[in-house]
Coordinates of C-alpha atoms in Angstrom, one line a residue:
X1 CA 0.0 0.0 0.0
X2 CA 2.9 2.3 0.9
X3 CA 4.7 1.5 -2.5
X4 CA 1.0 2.6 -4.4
X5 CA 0.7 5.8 -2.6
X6 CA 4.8 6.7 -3.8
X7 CA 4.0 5.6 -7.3
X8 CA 0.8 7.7 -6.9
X9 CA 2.3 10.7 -5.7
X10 CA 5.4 10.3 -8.3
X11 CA 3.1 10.1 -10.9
X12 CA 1.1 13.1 -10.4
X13 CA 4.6 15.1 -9.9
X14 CA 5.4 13.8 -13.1
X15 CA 2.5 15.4 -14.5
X16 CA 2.8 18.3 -13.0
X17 CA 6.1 19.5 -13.7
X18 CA 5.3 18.6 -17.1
X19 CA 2.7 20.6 -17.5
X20 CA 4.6 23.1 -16.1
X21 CA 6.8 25.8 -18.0
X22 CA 8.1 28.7 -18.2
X23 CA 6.7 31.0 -20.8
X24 CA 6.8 34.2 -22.8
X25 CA 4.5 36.1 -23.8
X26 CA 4.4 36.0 -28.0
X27 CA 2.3 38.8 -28.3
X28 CA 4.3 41.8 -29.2
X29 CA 4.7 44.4 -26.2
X30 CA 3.3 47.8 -27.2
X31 CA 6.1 51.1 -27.5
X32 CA 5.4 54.0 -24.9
X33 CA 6.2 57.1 -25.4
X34 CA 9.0 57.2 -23.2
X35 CA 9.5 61.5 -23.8
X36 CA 9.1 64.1 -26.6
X37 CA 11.4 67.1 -27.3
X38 CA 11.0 70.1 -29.4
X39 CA 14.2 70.9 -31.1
X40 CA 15.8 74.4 -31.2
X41 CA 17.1 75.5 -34.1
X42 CA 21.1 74.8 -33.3
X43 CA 22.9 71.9 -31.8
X44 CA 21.6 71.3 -28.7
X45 CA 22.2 68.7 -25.8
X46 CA 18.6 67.7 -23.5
X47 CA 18.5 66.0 -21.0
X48 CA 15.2 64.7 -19.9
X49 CA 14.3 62.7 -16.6
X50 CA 11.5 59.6 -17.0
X51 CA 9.0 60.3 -14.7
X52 CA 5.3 58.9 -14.1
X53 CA 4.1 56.0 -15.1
X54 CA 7.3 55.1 -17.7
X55 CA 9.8 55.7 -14.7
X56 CA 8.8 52.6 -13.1
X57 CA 8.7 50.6 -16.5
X58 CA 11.4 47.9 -17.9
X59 CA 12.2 48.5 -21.6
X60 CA 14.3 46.4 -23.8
X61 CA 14.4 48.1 -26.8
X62 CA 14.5 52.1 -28.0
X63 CA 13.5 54.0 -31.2
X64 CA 13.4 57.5 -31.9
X65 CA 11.1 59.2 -34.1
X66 CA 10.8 62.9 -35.6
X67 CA 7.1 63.8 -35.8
X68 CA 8.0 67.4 -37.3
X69 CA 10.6 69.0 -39.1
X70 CA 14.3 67.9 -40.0
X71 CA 16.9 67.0 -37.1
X72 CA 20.1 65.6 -37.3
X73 CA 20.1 63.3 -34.0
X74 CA 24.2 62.5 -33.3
X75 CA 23.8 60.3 -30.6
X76 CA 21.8 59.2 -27.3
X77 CA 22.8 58.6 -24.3
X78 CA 20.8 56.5 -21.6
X79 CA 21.2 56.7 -18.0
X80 CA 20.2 53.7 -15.7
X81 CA 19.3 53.3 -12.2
X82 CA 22.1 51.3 -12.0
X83 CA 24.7 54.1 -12.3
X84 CA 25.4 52.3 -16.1
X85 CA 24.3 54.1 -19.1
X86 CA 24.8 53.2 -23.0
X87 CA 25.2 55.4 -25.7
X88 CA 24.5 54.6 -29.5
X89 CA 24.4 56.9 -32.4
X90 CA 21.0 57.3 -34.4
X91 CA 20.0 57.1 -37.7
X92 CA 21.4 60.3 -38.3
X93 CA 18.8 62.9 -40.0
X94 CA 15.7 62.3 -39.7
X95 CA 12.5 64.0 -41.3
X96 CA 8.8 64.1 -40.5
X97 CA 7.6 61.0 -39.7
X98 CA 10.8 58.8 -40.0
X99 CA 11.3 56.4 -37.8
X100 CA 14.8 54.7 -36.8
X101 CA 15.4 51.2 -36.5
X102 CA 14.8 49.4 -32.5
X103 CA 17.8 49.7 -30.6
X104 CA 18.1 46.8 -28.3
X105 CA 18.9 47.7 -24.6
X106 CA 22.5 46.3 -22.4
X107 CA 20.5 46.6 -19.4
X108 CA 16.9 45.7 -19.6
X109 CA 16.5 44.7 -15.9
X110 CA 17.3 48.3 -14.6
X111 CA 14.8 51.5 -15.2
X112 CA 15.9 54.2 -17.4
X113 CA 16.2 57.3 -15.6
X114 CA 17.9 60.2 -17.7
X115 CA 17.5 60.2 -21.2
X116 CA 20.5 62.4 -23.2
X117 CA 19.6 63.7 -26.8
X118 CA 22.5 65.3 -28.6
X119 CA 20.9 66.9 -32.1
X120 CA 21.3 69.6 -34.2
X121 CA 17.8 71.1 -35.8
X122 CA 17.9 72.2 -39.4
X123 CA 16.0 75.4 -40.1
X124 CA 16.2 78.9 -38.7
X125 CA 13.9 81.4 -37.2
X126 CA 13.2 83.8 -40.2
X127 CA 11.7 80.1 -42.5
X128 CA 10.0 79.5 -39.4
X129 CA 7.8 82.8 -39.0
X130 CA 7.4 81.9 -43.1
X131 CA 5.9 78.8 -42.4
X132 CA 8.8 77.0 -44.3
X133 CA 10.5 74.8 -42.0
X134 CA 9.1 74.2 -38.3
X135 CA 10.9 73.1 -35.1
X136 CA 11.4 69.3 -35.0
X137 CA 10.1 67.1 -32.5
X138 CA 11.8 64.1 -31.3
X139 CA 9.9 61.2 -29.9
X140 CA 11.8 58.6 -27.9
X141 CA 9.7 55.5 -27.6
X142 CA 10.2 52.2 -25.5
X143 CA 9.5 48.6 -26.0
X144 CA 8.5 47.2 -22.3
X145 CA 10.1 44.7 -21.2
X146 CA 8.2 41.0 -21.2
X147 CA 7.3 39.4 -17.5
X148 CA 8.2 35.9 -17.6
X149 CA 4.8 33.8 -16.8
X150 CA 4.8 30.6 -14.8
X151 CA 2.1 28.1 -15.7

């Protein structure tokens, strides 16, 4: 009777650990707009703190986007909670509505905290009050992170 209940209790172990994994989600995570800047019209360096809601986020991947205007991005810098940062140049000059490729994150279980946008905006003040060329703005989105699911 002893040697049942073992074989018992071995076999429903066996069953459960095989129906036990560990999963990912496949669904792609959405991007968040992690911050948006609006470009002056000369090199400039910003630096702009997360805050809210994205503060407390895990990302693993970064694009930047110009939603107006011309900008020549020449690199970004991204600060982590960590005290480790990574720095990776950009597409280069972007216009309305391009969009440069994901950017895959070193340290995807620390938050972002400073994000560091070095870019120099094409145009001037005199096209501008023509109505030529506006001031850029610079989107930089995240991919969050995945939780890994037990089931």
């Amino acid at each position: 009777m002893n040697i049942l209940l073992r074989c018992c209790g071995v076999i429903v172990l066996l069953f459960s650990l095989n129906s036990c994994g560990i999963l990912t989600a496949n669904k792609s995570s959405p991007w968040v707009r992690l911050t948006t800047q609006t470009a002056n019209f000369h090199a400039d360096n910003d630096n702009v703190t997360l805050d809210g809601l994205s503060a407390k986020k895990f990302y693993n991947h970064l694009r930047v986007t110009c939603a107006r205007g011309t900008v020549n991005i020449k690199k970004i810098k991204i600060n982590y909670e960590n005290g480790e940062f990574q720095q990776f140049r950009t597409a280069g000059l972007m216009t309305k509505d391009s969009i440069s490729p994901p950017q895959l994150l070193d340290y995807v279980d620390s938050k972002i905290t400073v994000i560091e946008i070095n870019y120099h905006s094409l145009g001037n003040k005199k096209l501008l009050t023509a109505g030529i060329t506006p001031k850029a703005i610079i989107e930089v989105w995240g991919k969050e992170q995945q939780p890994i699911v037990f089931s």
